[in-house]
mmCIF file of C-alpha atoms and ligand atoms in Angstrom:
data_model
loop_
_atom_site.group_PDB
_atom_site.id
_atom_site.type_symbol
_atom_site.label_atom_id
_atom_site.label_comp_id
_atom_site.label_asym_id
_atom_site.label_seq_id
_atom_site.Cartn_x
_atom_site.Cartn_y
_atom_site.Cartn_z
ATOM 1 C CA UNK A 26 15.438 18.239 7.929
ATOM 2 C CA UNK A 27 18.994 16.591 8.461
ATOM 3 C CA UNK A 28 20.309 15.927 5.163
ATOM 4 C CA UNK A 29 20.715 12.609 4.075
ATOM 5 C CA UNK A 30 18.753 11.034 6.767
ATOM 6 C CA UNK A 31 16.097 8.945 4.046
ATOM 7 C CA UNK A 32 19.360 7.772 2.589
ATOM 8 C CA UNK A 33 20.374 6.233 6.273
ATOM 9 C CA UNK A 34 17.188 4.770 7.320
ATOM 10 C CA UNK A 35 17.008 3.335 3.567
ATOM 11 C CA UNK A 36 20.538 1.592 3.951
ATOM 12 C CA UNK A 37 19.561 0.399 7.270
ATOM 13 C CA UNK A 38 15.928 -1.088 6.161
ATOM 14 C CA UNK A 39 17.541 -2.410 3.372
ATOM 15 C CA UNK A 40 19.958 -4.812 5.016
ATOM 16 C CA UNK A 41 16.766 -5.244 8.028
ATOM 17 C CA UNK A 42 15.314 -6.446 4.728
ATOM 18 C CA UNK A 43 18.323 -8.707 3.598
ATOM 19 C CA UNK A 44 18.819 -10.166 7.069
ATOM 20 C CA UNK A 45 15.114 -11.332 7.052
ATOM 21 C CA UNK A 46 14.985 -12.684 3.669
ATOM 22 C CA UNK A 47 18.213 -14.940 4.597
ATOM 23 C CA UNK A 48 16.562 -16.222 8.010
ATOM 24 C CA UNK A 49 13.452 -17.052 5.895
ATOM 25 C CA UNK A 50 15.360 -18.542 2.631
ATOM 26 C CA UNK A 51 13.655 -15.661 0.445
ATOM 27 C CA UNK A 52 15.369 -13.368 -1.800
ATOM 28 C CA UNK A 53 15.658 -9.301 -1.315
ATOM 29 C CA UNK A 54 14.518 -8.932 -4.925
ATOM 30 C CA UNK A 55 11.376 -10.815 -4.237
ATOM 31 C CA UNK A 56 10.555 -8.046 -1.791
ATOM 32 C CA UNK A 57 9.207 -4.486 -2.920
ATOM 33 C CA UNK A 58 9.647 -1.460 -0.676
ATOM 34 C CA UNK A 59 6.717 0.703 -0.585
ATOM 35 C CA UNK A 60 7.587 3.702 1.014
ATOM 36 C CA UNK A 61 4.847 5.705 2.303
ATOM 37 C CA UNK A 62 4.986 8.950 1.953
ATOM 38 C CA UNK A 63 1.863 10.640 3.053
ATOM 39 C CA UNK A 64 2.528 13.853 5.381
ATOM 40 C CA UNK A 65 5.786 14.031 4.241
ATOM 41 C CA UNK A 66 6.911 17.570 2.702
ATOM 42 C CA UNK A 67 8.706 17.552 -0.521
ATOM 43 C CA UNK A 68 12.042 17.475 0.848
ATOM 44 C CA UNK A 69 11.921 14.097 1.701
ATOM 45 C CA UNK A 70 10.120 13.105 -0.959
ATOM 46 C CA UNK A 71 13.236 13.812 -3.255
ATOM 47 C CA UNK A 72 15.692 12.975 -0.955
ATOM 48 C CA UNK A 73 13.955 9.068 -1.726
ATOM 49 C CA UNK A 74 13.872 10.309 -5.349
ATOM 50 C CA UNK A 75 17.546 10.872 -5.126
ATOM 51 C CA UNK A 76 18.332 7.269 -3.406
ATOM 52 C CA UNK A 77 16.840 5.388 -5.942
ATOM 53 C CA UNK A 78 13.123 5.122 -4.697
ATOM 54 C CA UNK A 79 10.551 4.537 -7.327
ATOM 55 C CA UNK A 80 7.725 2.622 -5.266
ATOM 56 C CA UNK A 81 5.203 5.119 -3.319
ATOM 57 C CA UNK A 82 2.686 4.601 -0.714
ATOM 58 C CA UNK A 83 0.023 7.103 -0.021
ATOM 59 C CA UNK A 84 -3.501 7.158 1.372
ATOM 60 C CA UNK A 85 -5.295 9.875 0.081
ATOM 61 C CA UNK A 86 -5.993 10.823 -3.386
ATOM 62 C CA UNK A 87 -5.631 14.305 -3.322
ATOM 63 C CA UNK A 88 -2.511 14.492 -1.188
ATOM 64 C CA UNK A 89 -1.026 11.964 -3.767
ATOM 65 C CA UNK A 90 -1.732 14.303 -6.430
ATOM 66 C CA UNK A 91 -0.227 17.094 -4.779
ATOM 67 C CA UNK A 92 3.143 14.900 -4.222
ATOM 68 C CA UNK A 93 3.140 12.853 -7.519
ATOM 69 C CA UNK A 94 1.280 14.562 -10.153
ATOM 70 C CA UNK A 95 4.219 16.635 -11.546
ATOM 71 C CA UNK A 96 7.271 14.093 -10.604
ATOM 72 C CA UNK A 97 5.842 11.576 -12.399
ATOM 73 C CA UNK A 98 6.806 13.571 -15.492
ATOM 74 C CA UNK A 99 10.093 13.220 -14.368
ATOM 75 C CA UNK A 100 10.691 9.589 -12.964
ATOM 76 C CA UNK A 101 8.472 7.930 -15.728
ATOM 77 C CA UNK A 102 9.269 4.865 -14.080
ATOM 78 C CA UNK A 103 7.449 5.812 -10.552
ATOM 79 C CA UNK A 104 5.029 3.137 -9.797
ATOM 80 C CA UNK A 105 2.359 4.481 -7.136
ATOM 81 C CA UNK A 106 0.316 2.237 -4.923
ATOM 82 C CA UNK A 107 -3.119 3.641 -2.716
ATOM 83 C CA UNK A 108 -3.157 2.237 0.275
ATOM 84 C CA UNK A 109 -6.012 3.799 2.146
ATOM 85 C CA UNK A 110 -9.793 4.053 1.621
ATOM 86 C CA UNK A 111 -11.097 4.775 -1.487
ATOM 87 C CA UNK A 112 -14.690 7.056 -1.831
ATOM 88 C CA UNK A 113 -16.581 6.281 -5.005
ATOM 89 C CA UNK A 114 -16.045 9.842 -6.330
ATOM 90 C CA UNK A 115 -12.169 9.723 -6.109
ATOM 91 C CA UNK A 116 -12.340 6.491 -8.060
ATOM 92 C CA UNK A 117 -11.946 8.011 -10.976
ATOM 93 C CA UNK A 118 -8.873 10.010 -10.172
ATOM 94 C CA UNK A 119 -7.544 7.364 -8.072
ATOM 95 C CA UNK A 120 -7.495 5.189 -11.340
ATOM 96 C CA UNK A 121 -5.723 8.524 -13.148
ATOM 97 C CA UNK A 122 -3.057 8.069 -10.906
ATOM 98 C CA UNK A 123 -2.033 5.095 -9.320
ATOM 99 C CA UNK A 124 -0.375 1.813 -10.514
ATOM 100 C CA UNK A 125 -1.859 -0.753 -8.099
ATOM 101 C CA UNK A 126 -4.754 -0.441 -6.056
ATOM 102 C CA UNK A 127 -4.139 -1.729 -2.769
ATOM 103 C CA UNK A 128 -7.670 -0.999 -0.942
ATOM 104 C CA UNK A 129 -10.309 -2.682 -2.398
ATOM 105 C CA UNK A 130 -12.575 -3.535 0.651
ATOM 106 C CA UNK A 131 -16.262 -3.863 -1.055
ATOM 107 C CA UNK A 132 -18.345 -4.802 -4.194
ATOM 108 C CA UNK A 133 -19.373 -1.513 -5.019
ATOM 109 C CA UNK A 134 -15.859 0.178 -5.149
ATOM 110 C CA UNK A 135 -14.937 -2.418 -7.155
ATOM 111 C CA UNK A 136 -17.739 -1.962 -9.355
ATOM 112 C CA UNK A 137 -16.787 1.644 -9.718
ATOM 113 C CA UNK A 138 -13.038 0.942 -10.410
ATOM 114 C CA UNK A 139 -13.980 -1.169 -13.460
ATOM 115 C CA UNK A 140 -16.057 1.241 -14.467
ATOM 116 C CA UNK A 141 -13.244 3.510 -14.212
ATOM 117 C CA UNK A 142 -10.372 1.113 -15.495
ATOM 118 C CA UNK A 143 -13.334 0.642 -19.199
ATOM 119 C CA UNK A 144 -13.369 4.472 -19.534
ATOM 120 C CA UNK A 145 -9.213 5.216 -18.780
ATOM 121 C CA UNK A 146 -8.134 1.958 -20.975
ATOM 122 C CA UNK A 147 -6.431 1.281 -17.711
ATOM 123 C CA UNK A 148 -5.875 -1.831 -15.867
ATOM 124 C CA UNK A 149 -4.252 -1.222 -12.500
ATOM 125 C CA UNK A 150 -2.801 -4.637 -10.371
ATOM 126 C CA UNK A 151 -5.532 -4.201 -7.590
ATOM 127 C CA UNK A 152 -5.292 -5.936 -4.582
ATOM 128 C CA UNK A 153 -7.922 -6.643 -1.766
ATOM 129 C CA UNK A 154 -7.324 -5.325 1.508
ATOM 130 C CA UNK A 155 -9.060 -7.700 4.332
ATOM 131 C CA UNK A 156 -9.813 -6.937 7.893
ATOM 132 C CA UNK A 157 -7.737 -9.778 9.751
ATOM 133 C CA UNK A 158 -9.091 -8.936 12.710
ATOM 134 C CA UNK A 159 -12.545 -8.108 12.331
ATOM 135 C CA UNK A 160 -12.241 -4.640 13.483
ATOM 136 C CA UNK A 161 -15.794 -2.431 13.551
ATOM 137 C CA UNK A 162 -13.321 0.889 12.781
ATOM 138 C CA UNK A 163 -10.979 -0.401 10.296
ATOM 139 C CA UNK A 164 -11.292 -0.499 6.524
ATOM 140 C CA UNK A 165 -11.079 -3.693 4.754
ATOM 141 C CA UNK A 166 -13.834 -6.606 3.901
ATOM 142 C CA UNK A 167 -14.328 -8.897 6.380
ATOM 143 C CA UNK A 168 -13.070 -12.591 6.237
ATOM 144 C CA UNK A 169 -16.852 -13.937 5.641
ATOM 145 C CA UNK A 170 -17.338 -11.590 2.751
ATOM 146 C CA UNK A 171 -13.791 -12.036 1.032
ATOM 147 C CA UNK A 172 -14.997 -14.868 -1.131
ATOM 148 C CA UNK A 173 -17.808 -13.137 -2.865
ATOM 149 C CA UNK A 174 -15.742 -10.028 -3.461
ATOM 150 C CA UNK A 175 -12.818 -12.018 -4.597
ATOM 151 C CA UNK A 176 -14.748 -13.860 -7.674
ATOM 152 C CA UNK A 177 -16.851 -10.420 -8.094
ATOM 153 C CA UNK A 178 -13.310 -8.381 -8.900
ATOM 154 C CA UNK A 179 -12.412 -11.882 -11.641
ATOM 155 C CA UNK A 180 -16.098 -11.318 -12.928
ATOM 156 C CA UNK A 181 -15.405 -7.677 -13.514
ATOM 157 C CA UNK A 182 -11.790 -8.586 -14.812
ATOM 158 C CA UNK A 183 -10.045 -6.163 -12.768
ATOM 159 C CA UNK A 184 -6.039 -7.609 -12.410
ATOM 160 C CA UNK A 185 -6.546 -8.950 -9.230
ATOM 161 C CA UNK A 186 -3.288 -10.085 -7.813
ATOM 162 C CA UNK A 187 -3.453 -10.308 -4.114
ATOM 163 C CA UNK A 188 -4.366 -9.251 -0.514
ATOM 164 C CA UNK A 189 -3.082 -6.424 2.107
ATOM 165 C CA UNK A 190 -3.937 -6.043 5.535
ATOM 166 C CA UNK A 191 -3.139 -3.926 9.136
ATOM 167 C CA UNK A 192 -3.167 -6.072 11.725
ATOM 168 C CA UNK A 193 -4.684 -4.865 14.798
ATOM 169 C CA UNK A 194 -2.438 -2.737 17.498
ATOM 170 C CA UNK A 195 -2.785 -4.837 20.228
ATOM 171 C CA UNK A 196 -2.476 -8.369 18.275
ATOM 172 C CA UNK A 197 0.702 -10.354 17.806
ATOM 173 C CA UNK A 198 1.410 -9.575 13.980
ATOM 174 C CA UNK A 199 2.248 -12.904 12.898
ATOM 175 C CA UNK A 200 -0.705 -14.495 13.778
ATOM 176 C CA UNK A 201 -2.362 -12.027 10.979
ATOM 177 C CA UNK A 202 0.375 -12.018 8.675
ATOM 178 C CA UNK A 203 -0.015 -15.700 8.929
ATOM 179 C CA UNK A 204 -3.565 -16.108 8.110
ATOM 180 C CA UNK A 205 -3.180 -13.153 4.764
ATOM 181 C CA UNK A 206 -0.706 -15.640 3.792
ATOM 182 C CA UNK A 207 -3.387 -18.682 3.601
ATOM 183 C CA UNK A 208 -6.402 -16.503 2.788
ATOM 184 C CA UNK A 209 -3.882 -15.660 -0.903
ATOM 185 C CA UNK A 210 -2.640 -18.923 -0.978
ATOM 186 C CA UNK A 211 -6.329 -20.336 -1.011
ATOM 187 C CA UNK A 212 -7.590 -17.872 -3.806
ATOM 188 C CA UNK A 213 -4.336 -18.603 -5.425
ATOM 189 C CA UNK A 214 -3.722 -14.949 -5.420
ATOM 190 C CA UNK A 215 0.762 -14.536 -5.582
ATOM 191 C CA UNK A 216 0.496 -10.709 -3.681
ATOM 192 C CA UNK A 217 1.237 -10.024 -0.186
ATOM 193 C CA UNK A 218 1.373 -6.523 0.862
ATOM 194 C CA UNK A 219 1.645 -6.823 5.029
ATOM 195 C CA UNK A 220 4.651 -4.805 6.978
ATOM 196 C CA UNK A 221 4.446 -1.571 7.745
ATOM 197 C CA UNK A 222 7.569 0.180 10.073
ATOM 198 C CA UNK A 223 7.132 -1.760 13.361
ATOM 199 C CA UNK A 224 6.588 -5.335 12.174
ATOM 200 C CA UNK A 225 8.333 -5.703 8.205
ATOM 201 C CA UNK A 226 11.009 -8.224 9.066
ATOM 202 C CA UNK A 227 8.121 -10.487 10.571
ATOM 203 C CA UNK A 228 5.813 -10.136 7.920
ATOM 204 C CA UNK A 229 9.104 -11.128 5.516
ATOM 205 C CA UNK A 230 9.764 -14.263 7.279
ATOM 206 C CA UNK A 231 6.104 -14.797 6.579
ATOM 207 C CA UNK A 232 6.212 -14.384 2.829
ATOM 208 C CA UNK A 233 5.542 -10.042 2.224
ATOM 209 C CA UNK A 234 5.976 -9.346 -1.417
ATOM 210 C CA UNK A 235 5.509 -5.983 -0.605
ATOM 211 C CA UNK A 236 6.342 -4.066 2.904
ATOM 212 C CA UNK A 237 4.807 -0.078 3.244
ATOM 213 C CA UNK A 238 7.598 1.546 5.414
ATOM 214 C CA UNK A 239 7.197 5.502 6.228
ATOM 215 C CA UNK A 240 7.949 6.419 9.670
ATOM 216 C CA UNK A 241 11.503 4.038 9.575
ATOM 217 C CA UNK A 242 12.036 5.564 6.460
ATOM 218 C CA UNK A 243 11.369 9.195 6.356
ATOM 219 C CA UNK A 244 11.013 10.011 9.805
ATOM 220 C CA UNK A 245 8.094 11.372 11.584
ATOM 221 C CA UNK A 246 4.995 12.466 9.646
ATOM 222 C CA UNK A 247 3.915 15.788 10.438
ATOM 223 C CA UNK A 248 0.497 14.361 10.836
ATOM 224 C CA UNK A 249 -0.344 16.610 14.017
ATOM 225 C CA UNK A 250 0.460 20.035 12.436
ATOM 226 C CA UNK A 251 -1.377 19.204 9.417
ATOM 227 C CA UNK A 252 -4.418 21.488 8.339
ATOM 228 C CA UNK A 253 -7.858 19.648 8.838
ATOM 229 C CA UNK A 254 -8.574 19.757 5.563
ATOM 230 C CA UNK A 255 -5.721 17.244 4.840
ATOM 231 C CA UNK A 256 -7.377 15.426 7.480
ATOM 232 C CA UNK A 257 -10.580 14.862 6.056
ATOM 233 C CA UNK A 258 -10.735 11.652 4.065
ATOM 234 C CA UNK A 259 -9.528 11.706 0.438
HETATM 235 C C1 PLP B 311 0.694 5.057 7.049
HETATM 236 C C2 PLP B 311 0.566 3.684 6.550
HETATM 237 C C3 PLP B 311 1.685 2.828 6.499
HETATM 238 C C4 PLP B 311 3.069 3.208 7.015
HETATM 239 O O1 PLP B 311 3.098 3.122 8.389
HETATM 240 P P1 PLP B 311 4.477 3.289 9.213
HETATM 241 O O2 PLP B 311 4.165 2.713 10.540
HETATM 242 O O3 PLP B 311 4.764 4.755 9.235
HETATM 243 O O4 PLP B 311 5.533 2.534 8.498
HETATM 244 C C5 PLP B 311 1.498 1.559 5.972
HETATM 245 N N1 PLP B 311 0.295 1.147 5.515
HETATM 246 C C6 PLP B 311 -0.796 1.939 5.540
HETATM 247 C C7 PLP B 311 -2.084 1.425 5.023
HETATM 248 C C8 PLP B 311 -0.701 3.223 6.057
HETATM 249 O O5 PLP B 311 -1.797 4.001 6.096
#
């Protein structure tokens, strides 16, 4: 690890983040970084500590336990998001752990994380993530079903708060960042978590309130080296 290197990509996403929010007539502040930091060894982890990062990103429960279970003693004011998948029997760790749900793709889960949220005395911001593109592979509830799952997460008064998505690779990012944007506006929902390394400053100009950065900010994930058990879905 070069020393210092989080520190550099941070000052240069920052000002990629400035520069965007100026061409659009937003503000930085109404922008969070999430910075993702699954794969990433512990090095790096405090080297975003040490710059002032308090807003994490990962996609598996268990590997977010292993990063943020201890640090949170020490940076009480950490504020961790899940961003990938969630299996009914993590749900009740997941809700141990994170801040804001980000992955909320079906009824049931939903079901289970109120469940959860009653036993905890928790109450998480969740938001829903949606599958833009209608992808068979990808997580995320389709545009038909968003609706129903939308009114079922009021019924269940989880703190619903807004959408995420991953475009697809092939698509032209706007289009999707474009249509999250509508999909909130129509459900009145005020969270937009779209962005990830390759296409933040577009989904800015669009209206992101939250961007989930890790390979611009911490450098490569080690994602090929890692053991197949880290692998296997949280
Ligand atoms: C890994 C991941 C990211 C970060 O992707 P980068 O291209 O490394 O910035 C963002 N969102 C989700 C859901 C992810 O799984």
């Amino acid at each position: 690890m070069i020393d210092g290197l989080v520190k550099e990509n941070l000052v240069n996403i920052n000002s990629q983040i400035s520069k965007s929010c100026t061409q659009s007539g937003r503000t930085a502040s109404d922008v969070t970084l999430v910075a993702v930091s699954k794969f990433q060894d512990d090095g790096k982890i405090d080297e975003a500590l040490s710059a002032g990062l308090r807003v994490f990103g990962e996609n598996r429960v268990q590997e977010a336990e292993s990063h943020w279970t201890a640090r949170r003693a020490q940076y009480p004011d950490l504020q961790l998001h899940l961003i990938g998948p969630l299996q009914s029997n993590k749900t009740k760790d997941a809700v141990a752990l994170f801040d804001v749900i980000e992955s909320i793709d079906r009824i049931s889960i939903a079901e289970e994380i109120a469940k959860e949220c009653a036993k905890q005395h928790k109450n998480p911001v969740c938001l829903i993530q949606v599958n833009t593109g209608n992808e068979p592979q990808k997580a995320g509830v389709s545009l038909d079903d968003l609706p129903a799952l939308i009114q079922k997460c009021r019924d269940l008064k989880l703190n619903v708060q807004g959408l995420m998505c991953i475009p697809p690779v092939n698509d032209p990012a706007a289009f999707h960042f474009s249509l999250l944007k509508k999909l909130a506006a129509r459900h009145r929902l005020p969270l937009l978590s779209m962005g990830m390394s390759a296409d933040f400053e577009k989904a800015i100009r669009v209206g992101a309130t939250h961007i989930r950065i890790g390979g611009a900010l911490f450098g490569d994930r080690q994602e090929s080296s890692s053991p197949p058990s880290l692998l296997s879905a949280s």
